[in-house]
Coordinates of C-alpha atoms and ligand atoms in Angstrom, one line a residue:
M282 CA 133.7 144.9 39.6
R283 CA 134.6 147.5 37.1
V284 CA 136.3 146.0 34.3
L285 CA 138.3 146.8 31.4
I286 CA 138.9 144.7 28.3
V287 CA 142.0 145.8 26.2
G288 CA 141.4 145.3 22.4
G289 CA 138.8 145.8 20.0
G290 CA 138.3 142.8 17.9
G291 CA 136.1 139.9 17.6
R292 CA 137.9 138.0 20.3
E293 CA 137.3 140.8 22.6
H294 CA 133.7 141.2 21.8
A295 CA 133.0 137.7 22.7
L296 CA 135.1 138.2 26.1
A297 CA 132.9 141.2 26.6
A298 CA 129.5 139.2 25.9
G299 CA 131.0 136.5 28.4
I300 CA 132.0 139.1 31.1
A301 CA 128.4 141.0 30.6
R302 CA 126.6 137.9 31.5
S303 CA 128.1 137.9 35.0
K304 CA 126.3 139.3 38.1
L305 CA 129.7 140.6 39.5
L306 CA 130.0 143.1 36.8
T307 CA 128.8 146.6 37.6
K308 CA 130.8 148.6 34.6
L309 CA 132.5 147.6 31.5
Y310 CA 135.1 149.4 29.6
A311 CA 136.9 148.4 26.4
A312 CA 139.9 150.2 24.8
P313 CA 139.5 150.8 22.0
G314 CA 136.6 148.5 21.8
N315 CA 134.6 148.5 18.6
P316 CA 130.4 149.2 17.8
G317 CA 129.7 145.9 18.9
I318 CA 131.4 146.1 22.4
A319 CA 129.6 149.6 22.4
R320 CA 126.4 148.0 23.1
L321 CA 127.7 145.9 26.3
G322 CA 129.8 149.0 27.7
T323 CA 131.6 152.0 27.2
C324 CA 134.4 152.2 24.7
V325 CA 137.3 154.4 25.2
D326 CA 139.5 155.8 22.5
I327 CA 143.0 154.4 23.4
A328 CA 145.1 152.1 21.4
A329 CA 145.2 148.5 22.8
D330 CA 149.1 148.8 22.9
D331 CA 149.3 152.4 24.6
V332 CA 150.4 150.7 28.0
D333 CA 150.9 154.3 29.7
A334 CA 147.5 155.4 28.5
L335 CA 146.0 152.3 29.6
L336 CA 147.5 152.3 32.7
R337 CA 146.4 156.0 33.7
F338 CA 142.9 155.1 32.5
A339 CA 142.9 152.2 34.8
R340 CA 143.8 154.2 37.8
T341 CA 141.7 157.3 37.2
E342 CA 138.6 154.9 36.8
H343 CA 139.1 152.5 39.5
I344 CA 139.1 149.5 37.3
D345 CA 138.9 146.4 39.7
L346 CA 140.3 143.9 36.6
T347 CA 141.8 144.3 33.5
V348 CA 141.5 141.7 30.7
V349 CA 143.9 141.8 27.8
G350 CA 142.9 140.3 24.4
P351 CA 145.8 140.7 21.9
E352 CA 149.6 139.8 22.2
A353 CA 151.1 143.4 21.3
P354 CA 150.5 144.8 24.6
L355 CA 151.5 141.8 26.4
V356 CA 155.0 141.6 24.5
K357 CA 155.0 145.3 25.4
G358 CA 155.0 144.3 29.0
I359 CA 151.3 145.7 29.9
V360 CA 150.9 143.0 32.9
D361 CA 154.3 144.3 34.5
A362 CA 153.5 147.8 34.4
F363 CA 149.7 147.5 35.9
E364 CA 151.1 144.9 38.6
K365 CA 154.0 147.4 39.5
A366 CA 151.2 149.8 40.1
G367 CA 149.1 147.3 42.3
L368 CA 146.4 146.9 39.6
L369 CA 145.1 143.5 38.9
I370 CA 145.4 142.4 35.4
F371 CA 144.7 139.2 33.7
G372 CA 147.5 138.3 31.3
P373 CA 151.0 137.4 31.3
T374 CA 154.2 139.3 32.1
R375 CA 156.2 140.3 29.5
S376 CA 159.0 137.5 30.4
C377 CA 156.0 134.9 30.0
A378 CA 154.9 136.4 26.7
R379 CA 157.8 135.4 25.0
L380 CA 156.6 132.3 24.5
E381 CA 154.2 133.8 21.8
G382 CA 157.0 136.7 21.2
S383 CA 159.8 134.8 20.4
K384 CA 159.7 131.3 18.3
A385 CA 163.3 130.8 19.0
F386 CA 162.8 130.9 22.9
T387 CA 159.7 128.7 22.5
K388 CA 161.5 126.1 20.7
E389 CA 164.7 126.0 22.8
L390 CA 162.2 125.6 25.9
C391 CA 160.6 122.7 24.2
R392 CA 164.0 121.2 23.8
K393 CA 164.9 121.8 27.5
H394 CA 161.5 120.0 28.4
H395 CA 161.0 117.4 26.1
I396 CA 157.9 119.2 24.7
P397 CA 156.9 117.4 21.5
T398 CA 157.5 119.9 18.3
A399 CA 159.0 119.7 15.0
A400 CA 162.9 119.2 14.8
Y401 CA 164.5 122.8 14.2
R402 CA 167.5 124.9 13.8
T403 CA 168.2 128.7 14.5
F404 CA 170.0 131.1 12.2
F405 CA 171.2 134.8 12.8
D406 CA 173.0 134.6 9.5
A407 CA 171.4 134.6 6.0
E408 CA 174.0 133.0 4.3
A409 CA 174.3 130.3 7.1
A410 CA 170.5 129.7 6.6
R411 CA 170.9 129.4 2.7
Q412 CA 173.7 126.8 3.0
W413 CA 171.8 124.7 5.6
L414 CA 168.4 124.8 2.9
R415 CA 170.6 124.0 -0.1
E416 CA 171.3 120.9 1.1
S417 CA 167.5 120.1 2.8
T418 CA 164.9 118.0 1.6
Y419 CA 161.3 119.6 0.9
P420 CA 159.0 121.1 2.5
Q421 CA 160.8 123.1 5.1
V422 CA 159.1 125.6 7.3
L423 CA 160.7 128.7 7.9
K424 CA 159.6 131.3 10.6
A425 CA 160.5 134.7 11.5
D426 CA 161.5 134.9 15.1
G427 CA 159.3 137.9 16.5
L428 CA 155.8 138.6 16.1
A429 CA 154.6 139.1 12.7
A430 CA 150.7 139.3 12.8
G431 CA 150.5 136.0 11.0
K432 CA 153.0 137.1 8.2
G433 CA 156.0 135.1 9.5
V434 CA 155.6 131.4 8.5
V435 CA 156.3 130.5 5.0
I436 CA 156.3 126.6 4.0
A437 CA 158.8 126.4 1.2
R438 CA 158.1 123.5 -1.4
S439 CA 161.6 124.5 -3.1
F440 CA 165.1 126.0 -2.3
D441 CA 163.8 128.5 -4.4
E442 CA 161.1 129.4 -2.1
A443 CA 163.1 129.3 0.9
D444 CA 165.9 131.6 -0.4
D445 CA 162.9 134.2 -1.3
A446 CA 161.9 134.0 2.3
I447 CA 165.5 134.3 3.8
Q448 CA 165.8 137.6 1.3
R449 CA 162.6 139.2 2.6
F450 CA 162.8 138.1 6.3
M451 CA 166.6 138.7 6.9
I452 CA 167.9 141.0 4.2
V453 CA 165.2 143.3 3.1
K454 CA 163.7 143.0 6.9
E455 CA 160.1 143.0 5.5
L456 CA 159.0 142.2 8.9
G457 CA 161.5 144.6 10.7
D458 CA 163.3 143.1 13.7
A459 CA 161.1 140.2 13.8
G460 CA 163.0 138.5 10.9
S461 CA 166.4 139.2 12.1
R462 CA 166.4 135.8 13.6
L463 CA 165.2 132.8 11.5
V464 CA 163.9 129.4 12.9
V465 CA 163.9 126.5 10.1
E466 CA 161.8 123.7 10.9
E467 CA 160.6 120.1 10.1
F468 CA 157.3 120.1 7.9
L469 CA 154.8 118.0 10.0
Q470 CA 152.0 116.4 8.6
G471 CA 148.8 116.1 10.0
V472 CA 145.6 118.2 11.2
E473 CA 145.7 121.1 13.1
A474 CA 143.8 121.8 16.7
S475 CA 143.7 124.6 18.9
V476 CA 144.1 123.8 22.7
L477 CA 143.3 126.4 25.3
A478 CA 143.9 126.8 28.9
M479 CA 143.4 129.6 31.5
V480 CA 146.2 129.5 34.0
D481 CA 146.8 131.5 37.2
G482 CA 150.6 131.1 37.5
R483 CA 150.1 127.4 38.7
T484 CA 146.6 126.0 38.2
I485 CA 145.7 125.1 34.9
A486 CA 141.7 125.0 34.0
M487 CA 141.7 123.2 30.2
L488 CA 138.9 124.8 28.0
E489 CA 137.0 123.1 25.3
T490 CA 138.8 122.4 22.2
A491 CA 138.4 124.0 18.9
R492 CA 139.6 124.3 15.1
D493 CA 140.5 127.3 13.3
H494 CA 140.2 127.0 9.6
K495 CA 143.4 129.5 8.6
T496 CA 143.3 129.3 4.5
A497 CA 141.4 132.3 3.0
F498 CA 139.4 129.9 0.6
D499 CA 137.5 126.4 1.3
D500 CA 139.6 123.2 1.3
N501 CA 142.6 124.8 2.7
R502 CA 143.2 126.5 -0.6
G503 CA 144.6 130.2 -0.9
P504 CA 147.0 132.0 1.6
N505 CA 147.0 131.9 5.1
T506 CA 144.8 134.5 7.1
G507 CA 144.4 135.3 11.1
G508 CA 141.7 132.6 10.8
M509 CA 138.4 132.4 8.7
G510 CA 136.2 130.3 11.1
T511 CA 136.1 128.0 13.8
C512 CA 134.5 125.3 15.5
S513 CA 134.0 123.6 18.7
P514 CA 134.4 121.0 20.0
S515 CA 137.4 119.8 17.2
A516 CA 136.5 116.2 16.4
M517 CA 140.3 116.1 15.5
L518 CA 141.3 115.8 19.1
T519 CA 140.0 112.5 20.8
P520 CA 139.8 112.7 24.7
E521 CA 143.0 111.0 24.7
G522 CA 144.6 113.2 22.4
L523 CA 143.4 116.3 24.7
A524 CA 144.8 114.6 28.0
Q525 CA 148.4 114.3 25.6
V526 CA 148.4 118.1 25.1
E527 CA 147.7 118.9 28.6
S528 CA 150.3 116.9 30.1
Q529 CA 153.0 116.7 27.5
I530 CA 152.7 120.2 26.0
I531 CA 150.3 122.8 28.5
L532 CA 151.7 121.2 31.6
P533 CA 155.6 121.3 31.1
A534 CA 155.3 124.8 29.6
V535 CA 153.5 126.3 32.6
H536 CA 156.1 124.4 34.7
A537 CA 158.9 125.9 33.1
M538 CA 157.8 129.4 33.0
G539 CA 157.2 128.9 36.8
R540 CA 160.8 128.4 37.4
D541 CA 161.2 131.6 35.9
G542 CA 159.9 134.0 38.2
K543 CA 156.1 134.2 39.0
G544 CA 154.7 132.0 36.6
F545 CA 152.4 132.0 33.5
K546 CA 149.1 133.7 33.8
G547 CA 147.0 134.4 31.3
F548 CA 145.3 132.3 28.5
L549 CA 148.0 129.6 26.9
Y550 CA 147.1 128.6 23.8
A551 CA 148.8 125.8 22.1
G552 CA 148.3 125.1 18.3
V553 CA 149.1 121.6 17.9
M554 CA 149.5 119.3 14.6
I555 CA 148.2 115.9 15.4
T556 CA 150.7 113.5 13.8
P557 CA 150.4 109.7 13.6
G558 CA 153.3 110.1 16.4
G559 CA 150.9 112.0 18.5
P560 CA 150.2 115.9 19.0
K561 CA 153.1 118.2 18.4
L562 CA 153.6 122.0 19.3
L563 CA 153.2 124.4 16.3
E564 CA 153.1 127.6 18.4
F565 CA 152.1 128.9 21.5
N566 CA 150.2 131.9 22.0
V567 CA 149.8 133.8 25.2
R568 CA 146.1 135.0 24.6
M569 CA 142.7 133.9 23.8
G570 CA 142.5 132.7 19.8
D571 CA 140.9 134.9 17.5
P572 CA 138.3 133.3 16.1
E573 CA 138.5 130.6 18.9
A574 CA 137.2 132.9 21.5
Q575 CA 134.0 133.2 19.5
V576 CA 133.1 129.5 19.7
I577 CA 134.6 128.3 23.1
L578 CA 133.3 131.3 25.2
P579 CA 129.8 131.1 24.1
R580 CA 129.8 127.3 25.5
L581 CA 131.3 128.3 28.8
R582 CA 128.1 128.3 31.7
S583 CA 130.6 129.1 34.4
D584 CA 130.7 132.8 35.5
L585 CA 133.6 133.9 33.2
L586 CA 134.4 137.1 35.1
H587 CA 134.6 135.1 38.4
L588 CA 137.1 133.0 36.8
L589 CA 139.0 135.4 35.3
H590 CA 139.1 137.4 38.8
L591 CA 140.3 134.4 40.4
A592 CA 142.8 133.6 38.0
A593 CA 144.4 137.1 37.9
Q594 CA 144.9 136.7 41.8
G595 CA 146.7 133.1 41.4
R596 CA 143.5 131.5 43.2
L597 CA 141.7 129.6 40.2
D598 CA 142.2 126.5 42.3
E599 CA 139.1 127.9 44.5
A600 CA 137.2 127.7 41.3
E601 CA 134.6 124.9 40.6
E602 CA 135.0 122.5 37.7
L603 CA 134.3 124.5 34.5
D604 CA 130.5 124.0 33.2
W605 CA 130.2 123.6 29.6
D606 CA 127.3 123.9 27.2
P607 CA 127.1 120.4 25.5
R608 CA 125.8 121.9 22.4
A609 CA 128.7 122.6 19.5
A610 CA 129.5 126.1 18.0
V611 CA 130.4 127.1 14.7
C612 CA 131.8 130.4 13.8
V613 CA 131.8 131.9 10.4
V614 CA 133.9 134.9 9.6
L615 CA 132.9 137.5 7.0
A616 CA 136.1 139.2 5.6
S617 CA 136.8 141.8 3.3
Q618 CA 137.5 141.3 -0.3
G619 CA 140.9 140.7 -1.0
Y620 CA 141.9 139.9 2.6
P621 CA 144.3 139.1 3.8
G622 CA 145.9 141.1 1.0
P623 CA 144.9 144.5 0.5
Y624 CA 141.2 145.6 0.8
A625 CA 138.9 148.5 0.8
T626 CA 137.1 149.6 3.9
G627 CA 133.9 151.7 4.6
F628 CA 131.2 149.6 3.0
P629 CA 127.9 149.7 5.0
I630 CA 126.8 146.5 6.8
Y631 CA 123.2 145.6 6.4
G632 CA 121.5 143.1 8.4
L633 CA 123.0 142.9 11.5
D634 CA 120.3 143.0 13.6
D635 CA 118.3 140.4 11.6
A636 CA 121.2 138.2 11.8
S637 CA 120.5 136.9 15.4
P638 CA 117.2 136.2 15.9
S639 CA 117.6 134.2 18.9
A640 CA 120.4 133.8 21.6
D641 CA 122.0 130.9 19.9
V642 CA 123.2 133.2 17.1
M643 CA 125.6 136.1 17.9
V644 CA 127.2 138.3 15.7
F645 CA 130.6 139.5 16.9
Q646 CA 132.1 142.4 15.2
A647 CA 136.0 142.3 14.6
G648 CA 136.7 145.0 11.9
T649 CA 133.9 147.5 12.2
R650 CA 133.4 151.2 12.7
Q651 CA 130.2 153.4 13.7
K652 CA 129.9 156.2 10.8
G653 CA 126.8 158.3 11.7
A654 CA 123.7 156.0 11.7
D655 CA 125.8 153.0 10.2
I656 CA 128.1 150.5 10.9
V657 CA 130.5 150.0 8.1
T658 CA 133.8 147.9 7.1
A659 CA 136.7 148.9 9.1
G660 CA 139.3 145.6 8.8
G661 CA 140.0 142.7 6.7
R662 CA 138.1 140.4 9.1
V663 CA 134.5 142.3 9.5
L664 CA 132.3 139.8 11.6
G665 CA 132.2 136.4 13.3
V666 CA 129.0 134.9 13.0
T667 CA 128.5 132.4 15.9
A668 CA 125.7 129.7 16.2
L669 CA 125.2 127.2 18.7
G670 CA 123.3 123.8 18.0
T671 CA 122.8 120.2 19.2
S672 CA 125.5 118.9 16.6
L673 CA 128.0 120.7 14.5
H674 CA 126.1 120.1 11.7
E675 CA 123.0 121.9 13.1
A676 CA 125.4 124.8 14.6
R677 CA 126.6 125.1 10.7
E678 CA 123.2 125.2 9.5
V679 CA 122.2 128.0 11.9
A680 CA 125.2 129.9 11.5
Y681 CA 125.1 129.9 7.4
R682 CA 121.6 131.0 7.8
A683 CA 122.5 134.0 9.9
V684 CA 125.5 134.8 7.5
A685 CA 123.1 134.8 4.4
R686 CA 121.2 137.6 6.1
I687 CA 124.1 140.1 6.3
R688 CA 125.4 142.0 3.3
F689 CA 128.3 144.5 2.6
Q690 CA 130.1 145.1 -0.3
G691 CA 132.7 142.4 -1.3
A692 CA 131.7 140.2 1.7
H693 CA 133.7 137.0 1.5
Y694 CA 133.6 133.9 3.8
R695 CA 134.3 130.2 3.5
S696 CA 131.4 127.7 3.1
D697 CA 133.0 124.7 4.8
I698 CA 133.5 126.0 8.2
G699 CA 133.4 122.9 10.5
R700 CA 132.4 120.3 7.9
Q701 CA 135.1 118.2 8.3
D702 CA 134.7 118.1 11.8
A703 CA 131.1 117.4 11.5
E704 CA 131.3 114.5 9.1
M705 CA 133.9 113.0 11.5
L706 CA 131.9 113.4 14.4
T707 CA 128.8 111.6 12.5
R708 CA 130.9 108.8 11.6
R709 CA 132.0 108.0 15.1
Ligands
AMP985 P1 152.1 129.3 13.1 O1 152.2 130.9 13.1 O2 153.7 129.0 14.2 O3 150.9 128.7 13.8 O4 152.2 128.9 11.6 C1 151.2 129.2 11.0 C2 150.6 128.0 10.1 O5 151.6 127.5 9.5 C3 150.1 127.0 11.2 O6 148.9 127.1 11.5 C4 150.6 125.7 10.3 O7 149.1 125.8 9.5 C5 151.6 126.0 9.4 N1 152.9 125.4 10.0 C6 153.4 125.9 11.0 N2 154.5 125.1 11.4 C7 154.6 124.0 10.7 C8 155.1 122.7 10.4 N3 156.2 122.4 11.2 N4 154.7 122.0 9.6 C9 153.8 122.2 9.0 N5 152.9 123.1 8.7 C10 153.2 124.1 9.6
LIG986 N1 143.0 131.9 15.3 C1 144.5 132.0 15.5 C2 145.1 132.8 16.4 O1 144.4 133.3 17.2 O2 146.4 133.0 16.5

């Protein structure tokens, strides 16, 4: 099978590594890919959201299956364009991508289908939002409606903070159109978990759980990032909790999207808050998580390409039950100094080859670039170092030993990835 992966981050490197293990693969391309993916296949210089160019490439190269990593091309309608051209692609249509592309759409769907989530109100008008928030108790959560690359959520501790967010989103329009509609929701207390499923329009295959660590610094301090590291499984979700998320959140959402045309096809990611009243939906993403993919996919023993191929055709019901490595995985992200704020790039990365002495350690490249013989930093999140271990404790030890072998100027990482989950599992 000739496969094209769309995207060029750590998630796509993990997808590429999974797909490259398949005997069904004859040729792997990635657009734009990165130097890590280039070791597994051919990278082509097309941006991940250049739908027309991707379609032309898939046609001329006779691609049998396209797998989309990031949300931007999905929200732009890459799946609609490929399907119209008769090409097989794994991901949701533009209509289904609204689950990630519009918070207001998703909140309304939750209300209609009784999916547990935070209570909310939607505002089009800054003054109406202000009035409501003047009389609210705090904290309150303010969310820009559209895609905002992780910058669209503010947890306001006071009216002044809420007012500042309204000003930035709705008046100054810092996030462009994404901020013209505002969702204000109840602040939920609890711990977060990531629950992912592979969906083919009807059939749902639940994936192993993971936990992201979103803040820049240890112990949930510092600003929110795209994710500084993950562990799988997450101790926060018991088997009962996972079953609740499947039946109360994933299933009704897939059912609801099924009424709306052809149904949801792709990875469906539910970010949930586990509250005393049970799991509640924080957000849907219509793609694999990043860096969730870097811990979930290395644990998948089933043939990933076979599964993606079946799912793209709406035939996931023909797949055998997913086979998982019982070992735990931890992924530690190495970021550029300053991330998620402004940061410098172009620093050579040393020790990449020494870091993965065995098959149980994988270094996924996220923000890197080839410069002559060197691989240099080229993004906020630069690398994700994943290790497998018989327990989360062991996976942590192995991952951090590998991290210690890698050096680049200003490298920053959290030292507590998976620690809380490891401690909880030991106590059980
Ligand atoms: P989102 O992009 O909607 O997942 O929000 C980003 C982060 O903000 C989440 O990972 C949570 O940590 C936090 N968050 C979002 N919504 C809420 C909420 N209703 N209550 C508490 N925290 C929230
Ligand atoms: N790790 C969070 C995300 O992929 O959205």
